Every structure is written in C-alpha cells, then in structure tokens.
Short mmCIF file of C-alpha atoms in Angstrom, two decimals:
data_model
loop_
_atom_site.label_atom_id
_atom_site.label_comp_id
_atom_site.label_asym_id
_atom_site.label_seq_id
_atom_site.Cartn_x
_atom_site.Cartn_y
_atom_site.Cartn_z
CA MET A 1 -26.46 20.13 -3.88
CA LYS A 2 -28.11 23.40 -3.58
CA ALA A 3 -31.23 24.58 -5.28
CA ARG A 4 -33.37 27.79 -5.97
CA ALA A 5 -36.52 27.42 -8.25
CA LEU A 6 -36.79 30.57 -10.24
CA LYS A 7 -39.30 32.61 -9.35
CA SER A 8 -42.14 32.45 -11.54
CA THR A 9 -46.04 32.50 -11.76
CA MET A 10 -45.80 29.40 -14.70
CA MET A 11 -46.29 26.38 -12.62
CA PHE A 12 -47.54 22.71 -13.28
CA HIS A 13 -50.05 21.59 -9.91
CA SER A 14 -50.03 17.80 -11.78
CA ARG A 15 -47.26 15.58 -13.69
CA SER A 16 -45.54 17.49 -16.30
CA ASP A 17 -43.61 16.30 -19.13
CA MET A 18 -40.91 17.89 -21.26
CA THR A 19 -42.22 17.49 -24.80
CA GLN A 20 -39.95 19.69 -26.85
CA VAL A 21 -35.68 20.26 -26.69
CA CYS A 22 -35.27 22.29 -29.56
CA TYR A 23 -30.98 23.66 -29.72
CA ASP A 24 -30.16 25.81 -32.89
CA LEU A 25 -26.79 28.06 -33.21
CA GLY A 26 -26.62 28.40 -29.43
CA LYS A 27 -29.84 29.06 -28.57
CA LEU A 28 -31.88 26.58 -26.38
CA THR A 29 -35.73 26.29 -25.95
CA VAL A 30 -37.20 23.07 -24.36
CA THR A 31 -41.60 23.39 -24.02
CA VAL A 32 -42.70 21.42 -21.02
CA GLU A 33 -46.66 20.50 -20.85
CA SER A 34 -49.22 19.08 -18.18
CA SER A 35 -52.08 17.59 -20.17
CA GLN A 36 -53.76 16.79 -17.83
CA GLU A 37 -54.06 21.59 -17.07
CA ASN A 38 -53.88 21.81 -20.14
CA LYS A 39 -51.17 23.85 -19.61
CA SER A 40 -47.89 23.71 -21.94
CA TYR A 41 -44.56 26.07 -20.73
CA GLN A 42 -41.29 27.41 -22.68
CA ALA A 43 -38.17 28.01 -21.11
CA ASN A 44 -35.85 30.01 -23.80
CA PHE A 45 -32.22 30.49 -23.89
CA ALA A 46 -30.82 33.23 -25.85
CA GLU A 47 -26.98 31.68 -25.51
CA ILE A 48 -26.01 28.34 -23.88
CA CYS A 49 -22.31 27.11 -23.07
CA GLY A 50 -23.97 23.10 -23.24
CA PHE A 51 -26.88 21.16 -22.19
CA ARG A 52 -27.34 17.51 -21.68
CA LEU A 53 -30.76 15.74 -20.96
CA LEU A 54 -31.35 12.56 -19.07
CA ASP A 55 -33.99 10.54 -17.75
CA GLU A 56 -35.08 11.97 -13.81
CA GLY A 57 -34.07 8.51 -12.96
CA ASP A 58 -30.65 8.96 -13.71
CA LEU A 59 -30.37 12.88 -11.81
CA LEU A 60 -30.94 11.92 -8.43
CA GLU A 61 -28.77 14.01 -6.60
CA PHE A 62 -30.64 16.75 -8.08
CA TRP A 63 -33.69 15.65 -5.44
CA PRO A 64 -34.98 16.72 -3.61
CA ALA A 65 -33.86 20.16 -4.11
CA CYS A 66 -35.38 20.07 -7.84
CA SER A 67 -38.18 18.41 -6.77
CA ASP A 68 -40.76 21.10 -5.94
CA SER A 69 -44.03 19.92 -7.26
CA GLU A 70 -45.48 23.44 -8.89
CA HIS A 71 -41.90 25.05 -9.41
CA TRP A 72 -40.61 23.51 -12.93
CA VAL A 73 -36.97 25.59 -13.81
CA PHE A 74 -34.50 25.94 -10.76
CA GLN A 75 -31.08 27.69 -10.75
CA ILE A 76 -28.30 24.89 -9.62
CA GLU A 77 -26.46 26.92 -6.66
CA GLY A 78 -24.05 24.00 -6.13
CA GLY A 79 -23.30 20.52 -6.68
CA GLY A 80 -24.18 19.98 -9.63
CA TRP A 81 -23.51 19.21 -13.47
CA TYR A 82 -20.99 21.65 -13.55
CA ALA A 83 -19.59 20.63 -10.38
CA GLN A 84 -19.31 17.61 -11.49
CA GLU A 85 -17.73 18.89 -15.29
CA SER A 86 -15.26 21.45 -13.10
CA LEU A 87 -13.54 18.10 -11.84
CA ARG A 88 -12.90 16.82 -15.39
CA PRO A 89 -9.21 18.38 -16.28
CA GLY A 90 -10.21 18.82 -20.07
CA PHE A 91 -13.16 21.03 -19.04
CA LEU A 92 -12.17 24.49 -20.42
CA ARG A 93 -15.16 26.62 -18.75
CA LYS A 94 -14.46 25.06 -15.26
CA ASP A 95 -13.11 28.68 -13.91
CA ILE A 96 -15.70 31.30 -15.53
CA ALA A 97 -18.03 32.30 -13.01
CA ALA A 98 -20.18 34.45 -15.16
CA ILE A 99 -21.97 30.66 -16.19
CA LYS A 100 -25.00 29.77 -14.54
CA GLU A 101 -26.80 26.54 -14.22
CA PHE A 102 -30.44 25.48 -14.92
CA PHE A 103 -32.18 22.01 -14.46
CA ILE A 104 -35.86 21.74 -15.84
CA ALA A 105 -37.63 18.62 -14.30
CA SER A 106 -39.95 17.38 -15.27
CA SER A 107 -41.93 13.54 -14.91
CA ASN A 108 -40.16 11.96 -18.31
CA GLY A 109 -36.58 13.54 -18.48
CA CYS A 110 -34.26 16.21 -17.35
CA VAL A 111 -32.45 19.10 -18.72
CA SER A 112 -29.84 20.74 -16.89
CA VAL A 113 -27.68 23.91 -19.22
CA LEU A 114 -24.94 25.85 -18.40
CA ALA A 115 -26.12 29.15 -19.91
CA TRP A 116 -24.73 33.04 -19.53
CA GLU A 117 -28.38 34.40 -18.25
CA GLU A 118 -31.58 33.02 -17.58
CA PRO A 119 -34.23 31.87 -19.43
CA GLU A 120 -37.30 33.98 -20.77
CA LEU A 121 -39.57 31.66 -19.77
CA LYS A 122 -43.18 32.03 -21.37
CA SER A 123 -46.41 30.15 -21.89
CA CYS A 124 -47.20 28.36 -25.84
#
C-alpha cells in the first residue's frame, strides 16, 4: 500500500468519527468530526466513479499507510481498492489512468473513493 496524506490545515488531534456520508447524482460528501475538539470537516467530491464504506477493521491493508494521527484524507498511490478491483475481469475502468483513489479514515469507519479530482475540504 502506498499513500500520502492530502495537505490541509484541517486536522484532528484526537479521535474522529464519520458522522455522515451523502451521495447524490455522482457527488459525494463525507463528514468527519471530533466531539472532543468540537471540529467537523467535510470532503466534497464533485464527481465520483464509485465509493465503498467499511469498518476500519476490515481494511487492515490500509494501515499503517493511512493511520497518521492528524490527517484524515489520503490519496492512494498504489495497492488500494482500485488495484483490487482492477484484478476483476468485469471491472471496465481498470485501464483509465485518470481515475484517482482517496481514502477517508476515522475511528468508526472508512470510505474509499474513486474520483476524477481531489476532494474539496472544508470546515463545517
């Protein structure tokens, strides 16, 4: 697994939980918050190819590459969900180099996203 944290000033210094995942006509918004810090952030994807939500315990291959204690959004550069899907004969998008993979980590679940562009990160 190869990943890098997306650079942002929006970071957590304590436990964070995913509180909302909203998909609407190709757009995806994921909200993560820390009640301890009273902070809430969103990752807004303008157009996605797909996403999956799993418990962090079911994604052990993403650790420790995506377990930075302050960052919560990572770009997967190899060995992630896209690589897994590309092994399937029925995955038609396996040869589209423009697809990017992102991973949103939290204490209660994680979202993998296949998208065309980086998400817009904002405070909410």
